[in-house]
mmCIF file of C-alpha atoms and ligand atoms in Angstrom:
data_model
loop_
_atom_site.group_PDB
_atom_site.id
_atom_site.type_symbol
_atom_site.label_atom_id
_atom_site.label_comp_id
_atom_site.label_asym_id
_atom_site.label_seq_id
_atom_site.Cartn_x
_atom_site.Cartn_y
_atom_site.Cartn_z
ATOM 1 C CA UNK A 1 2.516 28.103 -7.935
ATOM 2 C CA UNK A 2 3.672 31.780 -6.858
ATOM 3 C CA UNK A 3 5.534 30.286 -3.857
ATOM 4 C CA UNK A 4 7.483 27.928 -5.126
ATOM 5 C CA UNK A 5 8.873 29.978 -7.807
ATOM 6 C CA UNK A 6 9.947 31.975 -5.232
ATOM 7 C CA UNK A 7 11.180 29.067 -3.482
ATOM 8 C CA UNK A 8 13.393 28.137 -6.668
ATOM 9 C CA UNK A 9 14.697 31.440 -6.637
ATOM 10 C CA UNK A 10 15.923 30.957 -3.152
ATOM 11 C CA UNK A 11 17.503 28.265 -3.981
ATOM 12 C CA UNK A 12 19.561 29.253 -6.699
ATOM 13 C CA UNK A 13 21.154 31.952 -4.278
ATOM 14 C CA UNK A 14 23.435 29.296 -2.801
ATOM 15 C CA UNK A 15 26.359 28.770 -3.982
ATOM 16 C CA UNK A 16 26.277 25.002 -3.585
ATOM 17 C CA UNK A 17 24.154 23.049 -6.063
ATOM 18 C CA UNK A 18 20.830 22.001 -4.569
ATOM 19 C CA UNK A 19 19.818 19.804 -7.359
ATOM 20 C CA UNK A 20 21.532 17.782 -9.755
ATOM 21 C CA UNK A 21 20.915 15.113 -12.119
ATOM 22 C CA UNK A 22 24.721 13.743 -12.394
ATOM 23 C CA UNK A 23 23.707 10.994 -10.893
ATOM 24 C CA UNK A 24 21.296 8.594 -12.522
ATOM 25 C CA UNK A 25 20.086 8.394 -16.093
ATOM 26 C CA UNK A 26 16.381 7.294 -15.297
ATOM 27 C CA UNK A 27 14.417 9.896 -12.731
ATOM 28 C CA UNK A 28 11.434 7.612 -11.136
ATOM 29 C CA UNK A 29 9.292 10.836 -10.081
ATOM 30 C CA UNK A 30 6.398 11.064 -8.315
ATOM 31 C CA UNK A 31 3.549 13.315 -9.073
ATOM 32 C CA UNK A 32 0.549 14.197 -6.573
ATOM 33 C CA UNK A 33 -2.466 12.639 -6.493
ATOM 34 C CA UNK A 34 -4.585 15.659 -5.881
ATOM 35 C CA UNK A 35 -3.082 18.382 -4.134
ATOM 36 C CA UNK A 36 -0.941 20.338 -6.970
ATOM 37 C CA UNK A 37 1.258 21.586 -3.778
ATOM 38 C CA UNK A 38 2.417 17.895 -3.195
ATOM 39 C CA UNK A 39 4.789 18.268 -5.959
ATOM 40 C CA UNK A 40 8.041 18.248 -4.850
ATOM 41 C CA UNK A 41 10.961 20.952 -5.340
ATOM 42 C CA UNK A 42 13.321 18.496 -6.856
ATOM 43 C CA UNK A 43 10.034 16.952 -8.903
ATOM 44 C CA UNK A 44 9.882 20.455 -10.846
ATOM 45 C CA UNK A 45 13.427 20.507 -11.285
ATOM 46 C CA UNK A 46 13.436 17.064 -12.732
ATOM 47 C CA UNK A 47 10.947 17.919 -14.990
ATOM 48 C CA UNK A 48 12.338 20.836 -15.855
ATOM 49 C CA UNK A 49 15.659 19.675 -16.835
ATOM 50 C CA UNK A 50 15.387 16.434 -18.165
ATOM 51 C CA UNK A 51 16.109 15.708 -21.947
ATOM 52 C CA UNK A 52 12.917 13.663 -22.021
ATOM 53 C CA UNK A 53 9.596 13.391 -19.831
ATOM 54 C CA UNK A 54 8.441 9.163 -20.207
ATOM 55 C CA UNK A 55 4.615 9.500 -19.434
ATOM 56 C CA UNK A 56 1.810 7.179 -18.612
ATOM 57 C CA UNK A 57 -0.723 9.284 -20.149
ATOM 58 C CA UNK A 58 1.259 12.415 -22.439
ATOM 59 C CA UNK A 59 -2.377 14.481 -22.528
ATOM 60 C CA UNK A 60 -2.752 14.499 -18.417
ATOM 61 C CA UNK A 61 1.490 15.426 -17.961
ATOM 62 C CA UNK A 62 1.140 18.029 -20.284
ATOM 63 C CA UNK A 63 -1.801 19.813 -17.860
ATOM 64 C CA UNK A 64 0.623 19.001 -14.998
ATOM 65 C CA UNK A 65 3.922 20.824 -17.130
ATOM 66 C CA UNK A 66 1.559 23.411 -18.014
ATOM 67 C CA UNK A 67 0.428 24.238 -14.252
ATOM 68 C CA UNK A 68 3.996 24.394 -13.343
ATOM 69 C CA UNK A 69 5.212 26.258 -16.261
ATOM 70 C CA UNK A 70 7.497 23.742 -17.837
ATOM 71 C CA UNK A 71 7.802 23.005 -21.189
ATOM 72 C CA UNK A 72 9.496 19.403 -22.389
ATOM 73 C CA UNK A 73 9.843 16.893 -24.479
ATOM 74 C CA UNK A 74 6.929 14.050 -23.935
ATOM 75 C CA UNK A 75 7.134 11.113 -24.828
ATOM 76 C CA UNK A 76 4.191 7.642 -23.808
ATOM 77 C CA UNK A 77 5.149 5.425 -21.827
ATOM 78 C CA UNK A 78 2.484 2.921 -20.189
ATOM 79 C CA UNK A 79 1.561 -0.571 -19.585
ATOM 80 C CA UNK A 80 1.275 -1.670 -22.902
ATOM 81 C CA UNK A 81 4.247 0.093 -24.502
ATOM 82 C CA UNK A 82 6.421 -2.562 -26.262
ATOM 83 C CA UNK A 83 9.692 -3.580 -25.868
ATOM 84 C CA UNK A 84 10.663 -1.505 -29.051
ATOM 85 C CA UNK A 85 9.557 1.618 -26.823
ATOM 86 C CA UNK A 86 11.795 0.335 -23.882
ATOM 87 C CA UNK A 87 14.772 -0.324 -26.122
ATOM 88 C CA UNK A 88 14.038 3.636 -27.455
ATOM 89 C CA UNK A 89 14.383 5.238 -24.107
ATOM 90 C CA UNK A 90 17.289 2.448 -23.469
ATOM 91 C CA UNK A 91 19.436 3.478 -26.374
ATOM 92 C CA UNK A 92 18.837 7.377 -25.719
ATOM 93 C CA UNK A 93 19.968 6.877 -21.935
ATOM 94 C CA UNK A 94 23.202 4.963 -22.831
ATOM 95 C CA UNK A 95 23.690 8.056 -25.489
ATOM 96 C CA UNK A 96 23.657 9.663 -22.156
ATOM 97 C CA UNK A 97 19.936 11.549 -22.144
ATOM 98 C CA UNK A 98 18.463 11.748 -18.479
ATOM 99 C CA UNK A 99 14.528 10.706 -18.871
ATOM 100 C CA UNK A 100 12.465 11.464 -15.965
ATOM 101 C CA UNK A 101 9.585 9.021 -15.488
ATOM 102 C CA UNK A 102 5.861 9.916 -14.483
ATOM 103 C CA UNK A 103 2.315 8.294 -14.194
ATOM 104 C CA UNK A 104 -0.721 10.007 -13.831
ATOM 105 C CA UNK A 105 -0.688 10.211 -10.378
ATOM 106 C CA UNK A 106 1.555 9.268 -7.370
ATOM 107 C CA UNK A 107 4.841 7.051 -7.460
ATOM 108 C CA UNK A 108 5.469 5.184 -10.948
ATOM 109 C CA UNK A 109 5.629 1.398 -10.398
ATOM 110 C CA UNK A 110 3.210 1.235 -7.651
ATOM 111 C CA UNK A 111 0.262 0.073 -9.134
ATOM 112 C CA UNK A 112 1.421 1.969 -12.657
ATOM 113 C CA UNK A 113 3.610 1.389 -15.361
ATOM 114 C CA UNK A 114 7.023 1.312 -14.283
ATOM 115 C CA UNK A 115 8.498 -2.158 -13.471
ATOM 116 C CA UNK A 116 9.712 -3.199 -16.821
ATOM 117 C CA UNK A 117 11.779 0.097 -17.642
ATOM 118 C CA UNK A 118 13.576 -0.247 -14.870
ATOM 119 C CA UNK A 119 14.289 -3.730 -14.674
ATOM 120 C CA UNK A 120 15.728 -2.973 -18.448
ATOM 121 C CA UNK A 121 17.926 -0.021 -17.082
ATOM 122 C CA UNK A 122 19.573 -2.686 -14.279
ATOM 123 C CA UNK A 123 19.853 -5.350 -17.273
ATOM 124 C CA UNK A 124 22.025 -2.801 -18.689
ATOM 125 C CA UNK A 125 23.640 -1.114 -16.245
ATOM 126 C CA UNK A 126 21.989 2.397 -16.480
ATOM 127 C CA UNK A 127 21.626 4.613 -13.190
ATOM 128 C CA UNK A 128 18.269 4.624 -11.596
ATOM 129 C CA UNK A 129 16.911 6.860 -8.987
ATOM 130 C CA UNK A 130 13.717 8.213 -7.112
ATOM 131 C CA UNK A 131 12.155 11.350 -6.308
ATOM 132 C CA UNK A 132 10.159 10.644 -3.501
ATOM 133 C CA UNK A 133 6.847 12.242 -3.390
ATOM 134 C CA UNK A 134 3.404 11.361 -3.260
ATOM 135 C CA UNK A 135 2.211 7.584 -3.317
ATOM 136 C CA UNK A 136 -1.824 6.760 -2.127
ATOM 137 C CA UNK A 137 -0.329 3.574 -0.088
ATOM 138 C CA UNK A 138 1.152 5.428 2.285
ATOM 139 C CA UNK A 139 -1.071 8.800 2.333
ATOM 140 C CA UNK A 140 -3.918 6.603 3.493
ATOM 141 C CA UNK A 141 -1.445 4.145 6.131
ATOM 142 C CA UNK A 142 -0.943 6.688 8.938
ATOM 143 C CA UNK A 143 -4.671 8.075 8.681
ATOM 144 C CA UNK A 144 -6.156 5.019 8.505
ATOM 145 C CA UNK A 145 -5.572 4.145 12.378
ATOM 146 C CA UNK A 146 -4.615 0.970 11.990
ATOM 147 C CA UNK A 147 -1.651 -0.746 12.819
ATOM 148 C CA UNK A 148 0.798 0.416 10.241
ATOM 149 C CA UNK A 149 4.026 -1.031 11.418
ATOM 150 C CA UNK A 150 4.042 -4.192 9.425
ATOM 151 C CA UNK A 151 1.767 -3.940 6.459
ATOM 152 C CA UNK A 152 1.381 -5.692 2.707
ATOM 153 C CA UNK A 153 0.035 -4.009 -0.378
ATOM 154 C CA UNK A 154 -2.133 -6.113 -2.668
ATOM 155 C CA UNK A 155 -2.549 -3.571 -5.191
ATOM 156 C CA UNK A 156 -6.032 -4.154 -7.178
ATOM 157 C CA UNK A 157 -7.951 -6.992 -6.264
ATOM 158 C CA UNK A 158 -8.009 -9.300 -9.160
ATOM 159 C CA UNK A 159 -11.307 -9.426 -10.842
ATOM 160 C CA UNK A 160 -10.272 -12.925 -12.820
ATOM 161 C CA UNK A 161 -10.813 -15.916 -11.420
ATOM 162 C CA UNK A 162 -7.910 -16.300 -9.131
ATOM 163 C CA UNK A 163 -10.288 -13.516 -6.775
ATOM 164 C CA UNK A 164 -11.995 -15.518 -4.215
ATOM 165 C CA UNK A 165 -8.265 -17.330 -3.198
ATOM 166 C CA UNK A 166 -7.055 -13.309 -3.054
ATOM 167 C CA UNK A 167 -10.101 -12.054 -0.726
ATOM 168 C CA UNK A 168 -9.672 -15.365 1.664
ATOM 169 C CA UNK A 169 -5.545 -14.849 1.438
ATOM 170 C CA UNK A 170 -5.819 -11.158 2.758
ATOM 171 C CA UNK A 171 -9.138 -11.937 5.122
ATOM 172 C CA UNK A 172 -6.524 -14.392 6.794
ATOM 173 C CA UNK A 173 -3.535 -12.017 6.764
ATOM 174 C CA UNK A 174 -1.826 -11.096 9.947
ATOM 175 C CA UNK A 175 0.021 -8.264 8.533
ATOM 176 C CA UNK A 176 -2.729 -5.012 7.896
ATOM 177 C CA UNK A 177 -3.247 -5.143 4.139
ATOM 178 C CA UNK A 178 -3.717 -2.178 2.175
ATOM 179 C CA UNK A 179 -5.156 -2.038 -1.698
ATOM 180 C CA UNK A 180 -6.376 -0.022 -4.144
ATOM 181 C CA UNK A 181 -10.300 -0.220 -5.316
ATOM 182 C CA UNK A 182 -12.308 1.511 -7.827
ATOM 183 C CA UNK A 183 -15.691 3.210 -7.211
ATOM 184 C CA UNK A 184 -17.669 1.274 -9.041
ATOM 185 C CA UNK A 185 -16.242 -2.314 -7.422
ATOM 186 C CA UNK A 186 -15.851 -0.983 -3.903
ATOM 187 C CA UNK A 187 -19.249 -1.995 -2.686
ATOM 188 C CA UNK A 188 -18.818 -5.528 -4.180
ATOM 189 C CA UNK A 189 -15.348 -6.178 -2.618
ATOM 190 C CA UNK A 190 -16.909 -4.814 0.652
ATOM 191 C CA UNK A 191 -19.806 -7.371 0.626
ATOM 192 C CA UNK A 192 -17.291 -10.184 -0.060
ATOM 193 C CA UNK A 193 -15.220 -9.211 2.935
ATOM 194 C CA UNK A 194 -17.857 -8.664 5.055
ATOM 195 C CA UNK A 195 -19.460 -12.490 4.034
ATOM 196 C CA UNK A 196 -16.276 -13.315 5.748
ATOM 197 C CA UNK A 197 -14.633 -11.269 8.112
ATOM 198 C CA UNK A 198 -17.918 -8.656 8.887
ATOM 199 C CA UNK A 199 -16.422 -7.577 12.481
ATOM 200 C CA UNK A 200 -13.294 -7.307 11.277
ATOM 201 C CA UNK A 201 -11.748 -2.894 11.360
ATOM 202 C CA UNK A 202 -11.373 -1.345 8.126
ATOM 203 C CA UNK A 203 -10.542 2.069 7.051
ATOM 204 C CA UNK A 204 -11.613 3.710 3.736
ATOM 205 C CA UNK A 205 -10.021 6.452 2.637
ATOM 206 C CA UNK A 206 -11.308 8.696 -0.112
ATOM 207 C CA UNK A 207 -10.022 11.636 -2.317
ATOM 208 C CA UNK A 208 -6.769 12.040 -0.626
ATOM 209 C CA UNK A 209 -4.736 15.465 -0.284
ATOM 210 C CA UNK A 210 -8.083 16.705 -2.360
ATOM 211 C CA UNK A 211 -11.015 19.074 -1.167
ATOM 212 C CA UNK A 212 -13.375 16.178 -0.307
ATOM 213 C CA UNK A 213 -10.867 13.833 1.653
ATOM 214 C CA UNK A 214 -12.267 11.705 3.753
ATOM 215 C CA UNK A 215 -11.873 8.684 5.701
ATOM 216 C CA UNK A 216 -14.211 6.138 7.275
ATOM 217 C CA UNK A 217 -13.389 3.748 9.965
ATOM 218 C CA UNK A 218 -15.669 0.868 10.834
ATOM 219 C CA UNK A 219 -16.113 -2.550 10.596
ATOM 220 C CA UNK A 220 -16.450 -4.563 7.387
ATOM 221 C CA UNK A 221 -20.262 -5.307 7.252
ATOM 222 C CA UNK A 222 -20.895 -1.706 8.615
ATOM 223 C CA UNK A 223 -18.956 -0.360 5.523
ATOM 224 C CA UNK A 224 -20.638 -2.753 3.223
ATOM 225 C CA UNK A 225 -23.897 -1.243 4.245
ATOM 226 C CA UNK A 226 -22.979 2.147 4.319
ATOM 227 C CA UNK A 227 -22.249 1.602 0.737
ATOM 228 C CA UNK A 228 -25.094 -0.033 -0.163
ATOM 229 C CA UNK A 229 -26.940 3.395 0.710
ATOM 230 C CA UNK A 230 -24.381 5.662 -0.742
ATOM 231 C CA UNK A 231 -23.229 5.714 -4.033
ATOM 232 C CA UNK A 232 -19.695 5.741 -4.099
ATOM 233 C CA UNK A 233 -17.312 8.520 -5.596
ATOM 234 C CA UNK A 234 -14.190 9.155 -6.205
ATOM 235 C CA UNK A 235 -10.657 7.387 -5.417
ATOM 236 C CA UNK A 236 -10.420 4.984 -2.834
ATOM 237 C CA UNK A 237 -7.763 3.466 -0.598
ATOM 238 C CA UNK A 238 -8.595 0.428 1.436
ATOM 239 C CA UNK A 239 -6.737 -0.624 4.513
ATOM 240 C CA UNK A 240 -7.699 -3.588 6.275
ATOM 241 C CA UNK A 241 -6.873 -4.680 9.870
ATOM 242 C CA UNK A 242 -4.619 -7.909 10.185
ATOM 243 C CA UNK A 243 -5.994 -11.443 11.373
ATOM 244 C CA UNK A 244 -5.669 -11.137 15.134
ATOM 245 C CA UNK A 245 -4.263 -14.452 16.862
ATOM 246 C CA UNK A 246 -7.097 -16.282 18.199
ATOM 247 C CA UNK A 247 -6.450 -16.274 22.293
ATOM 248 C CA UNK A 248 -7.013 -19.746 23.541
ATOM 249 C CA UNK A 249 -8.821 -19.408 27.118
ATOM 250 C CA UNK A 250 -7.516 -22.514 28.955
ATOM 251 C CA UNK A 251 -10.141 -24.843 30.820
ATOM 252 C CA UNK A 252 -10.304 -26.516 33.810
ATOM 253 C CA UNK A 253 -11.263 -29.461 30.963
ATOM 254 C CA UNK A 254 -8.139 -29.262 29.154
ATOM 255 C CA UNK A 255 -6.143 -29.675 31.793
ATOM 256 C CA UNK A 256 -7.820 -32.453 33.399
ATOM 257 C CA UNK A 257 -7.816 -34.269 29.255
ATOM 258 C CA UNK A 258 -3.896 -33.502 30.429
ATOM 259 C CA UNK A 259 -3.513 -34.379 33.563
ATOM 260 C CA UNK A 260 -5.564 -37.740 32.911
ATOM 261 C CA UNK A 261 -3.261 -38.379 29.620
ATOM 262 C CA UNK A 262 -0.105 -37.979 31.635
ATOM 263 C CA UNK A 263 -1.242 -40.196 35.069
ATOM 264 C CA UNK A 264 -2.305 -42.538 32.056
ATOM 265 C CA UNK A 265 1.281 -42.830 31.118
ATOM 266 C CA UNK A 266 2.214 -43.740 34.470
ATOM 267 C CA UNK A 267 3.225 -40.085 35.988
ATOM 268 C CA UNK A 268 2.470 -39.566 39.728
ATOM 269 C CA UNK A 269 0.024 -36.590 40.432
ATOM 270 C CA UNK A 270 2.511 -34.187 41.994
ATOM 271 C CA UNK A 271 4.443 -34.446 38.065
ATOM 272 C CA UNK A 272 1.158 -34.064 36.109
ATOM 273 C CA UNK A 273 0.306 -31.387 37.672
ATOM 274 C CA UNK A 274 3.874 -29.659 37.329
ATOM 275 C CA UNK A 275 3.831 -30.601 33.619
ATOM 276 C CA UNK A 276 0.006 -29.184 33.417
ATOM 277 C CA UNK A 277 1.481 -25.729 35.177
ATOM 278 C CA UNK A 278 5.152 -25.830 32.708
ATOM 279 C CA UNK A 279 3.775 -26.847 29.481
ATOM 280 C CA UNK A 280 -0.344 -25.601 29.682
ATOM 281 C CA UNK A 281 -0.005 -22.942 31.765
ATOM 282 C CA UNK A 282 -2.289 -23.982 34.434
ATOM 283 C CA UNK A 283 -2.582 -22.264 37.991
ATOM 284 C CA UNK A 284 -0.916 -24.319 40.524
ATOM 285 C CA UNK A 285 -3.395 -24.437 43.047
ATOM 286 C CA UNK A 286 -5.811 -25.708 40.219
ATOM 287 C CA UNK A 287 -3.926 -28.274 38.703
ATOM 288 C CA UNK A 288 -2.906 -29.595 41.884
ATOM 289 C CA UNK A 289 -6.575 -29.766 42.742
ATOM 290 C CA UNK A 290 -7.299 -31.463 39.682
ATOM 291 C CA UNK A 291 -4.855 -34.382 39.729
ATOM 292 C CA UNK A 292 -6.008 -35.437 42.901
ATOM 293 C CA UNK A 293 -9.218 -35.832 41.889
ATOM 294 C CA UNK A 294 -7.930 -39.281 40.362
HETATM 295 N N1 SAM B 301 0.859 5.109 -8.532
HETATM 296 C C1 SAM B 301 -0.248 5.575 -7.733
HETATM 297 C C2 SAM B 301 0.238 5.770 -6.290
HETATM 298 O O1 SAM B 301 1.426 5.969 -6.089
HETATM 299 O O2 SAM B 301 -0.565 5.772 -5.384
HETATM 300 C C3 SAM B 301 -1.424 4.656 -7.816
HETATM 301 C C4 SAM B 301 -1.971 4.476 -9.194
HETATM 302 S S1 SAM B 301 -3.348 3.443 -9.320
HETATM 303 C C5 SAM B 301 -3.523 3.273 -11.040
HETATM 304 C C6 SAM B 301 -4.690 4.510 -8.958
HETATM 305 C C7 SAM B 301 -5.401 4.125 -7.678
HETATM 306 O O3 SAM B 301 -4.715 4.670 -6.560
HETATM 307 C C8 SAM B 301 -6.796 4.699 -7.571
HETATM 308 O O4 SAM B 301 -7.747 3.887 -8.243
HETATM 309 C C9 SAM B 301 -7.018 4.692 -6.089
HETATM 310 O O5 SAM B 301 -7.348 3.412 -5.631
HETATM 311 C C10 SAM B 301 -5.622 5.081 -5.576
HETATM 312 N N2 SAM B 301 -5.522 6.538 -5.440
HETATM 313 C C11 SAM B 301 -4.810 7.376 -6.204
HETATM 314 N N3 SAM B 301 -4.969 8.654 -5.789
HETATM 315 C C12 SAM B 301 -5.801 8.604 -4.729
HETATM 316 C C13 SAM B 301 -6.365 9.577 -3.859
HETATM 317 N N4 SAM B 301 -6.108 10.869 -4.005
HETATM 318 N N5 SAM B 301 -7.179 9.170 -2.869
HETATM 319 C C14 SAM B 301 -7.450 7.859 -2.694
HETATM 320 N N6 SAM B 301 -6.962 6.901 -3.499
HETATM 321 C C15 SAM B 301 -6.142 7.256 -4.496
#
């Protein structure tokens, strides 16, 4: 952490303020999810000066704080904190105490506790903001090579019994669908897929921003059976290509089943075969050939 330390100390040579904290009372802040130099300089600040550190997991921030060489206040904060614990941090925000917010790993909220403490600060009018930083979603989205422009993020993959309408929602997505799996389910969600959608392009992307990262691009089935040899290990990002639109390849049948409907109605040839070029379209030479073959 030598350089950033020097980095701070650069800072603090302007005159202006490079970080402040006047405006919000809750500090969302991500954290990296494997690279220690993905924390951000206004991360460690946060940290740092917060009155209170809200953490998924107290026992992993702690090795985080200690790395950097902060020491605060911890206090839990996960998924099955109550709303007594909510009301806590509530009450010592209105007294005005700034509380950053961590998980483990990565951006609070996104797959990670999160959600309710912040819908409680906009019930009650307390100042909310981010510090961007790492988030596995979108690490994995521009590596992944496929089309990342319009995406949706299905987080886990339910393992209850609403599953199999999941896996056949996002096989039939348009939109490239990203989630989250776990080592030991990958190779199961990968065989449902590829039951389904086996040609279809995936990319798998493992250990991200750590020593081993890694991603695989392929097809569905040929990642199911990769698997299927290979243990896997470690964390995984999925990203799936979209549904492409199914390209109709017009025949010389359908537009005689057109032609023949609309002569049928009592059109002459010469307007069939206009309405078979406008509304099908047909080539002109062809659908002219084919109405006068009535
Ligand atoms: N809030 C985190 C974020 O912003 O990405 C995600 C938390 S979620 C509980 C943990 C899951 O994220 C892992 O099981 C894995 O699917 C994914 N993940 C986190 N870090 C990762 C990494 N370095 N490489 C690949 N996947 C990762």
């Amino acid at each position: 952490m030598d350089n950033l330390e020097n980095f701070n100390e650069i800072t603090e040579e302007f005159e202006e303020p490079v970080f402040s904290m006047e405006n919000a009372s809750l500090f969302i802040v991500a954290t990296p999810i494997g690279n220690l130099g993905d924390i951000s300089q206004r991360a460690i600040e946060t940290l740092r000066h917060a009155d209170l550190i809200a953490a998924e997991d107290t026992r992993h921030t702690i090795k985080l704080l200690n790395r950097l060489g902060i020491k605060n206040t911890l206090v839990s904060y996960h998924e099955y904190s109550d709303q007594k614990k909510i009301d806590s941090l509530i009450t010592q925000m209105l007294e005005g105490k700034k509380i950053a917010l961590v998980s483990d790993a990565g951006m609070p909220g996104i797959s990670d506790p999160g959600s309710p403490l912040v819908s409680a600060c906009i019930a009650n009018d307390i100042g909310i903001t981010v510090i961007p930083g790492p988030c596995a979603v979108v690490t994995a989205l521009p590596m992944s090579g496929i089309d990342a422009r319009r995406f949706v993020f299905e987080g886990f993959i339910p393992r209850d019994k609403t599953r199999r309408d999941v896996i056949s929602d996002i096989a039939e997505s348009k939109r490239t669908v990203v989630f989250y799996e776990s080592p030991h389910h990958l190779l199961r969600t990968l065989e449902e897929f590829a039951a389904i959608i086996p040609e279809r392009k995936i990319a798998i992307c493992r250990e991200l921003t750590k020593i081993h990262e890694e991603v695989l691009r392929m097809s569905v089935a040929e990642a199911a059976a990769y698997f299927a040899e290979r243990q896997p290990r470690g964390e995984f990002v999925i990203i799936l290509e979209g549904k492409k639109e199914e390209i109709k390849v017009l025949t010389e049948e359908d537009i005689r089943r057109f032609i023949e409907e609309n002569l049928s109605l009592g059109m002459s040839r010469k307007d069939a075969a206009a309405k078979a070029v406008s509304e099908l379209g047909a080539a002109k030479n062809i659908a002219k050939r084919i109405a006068n073959e009535f």
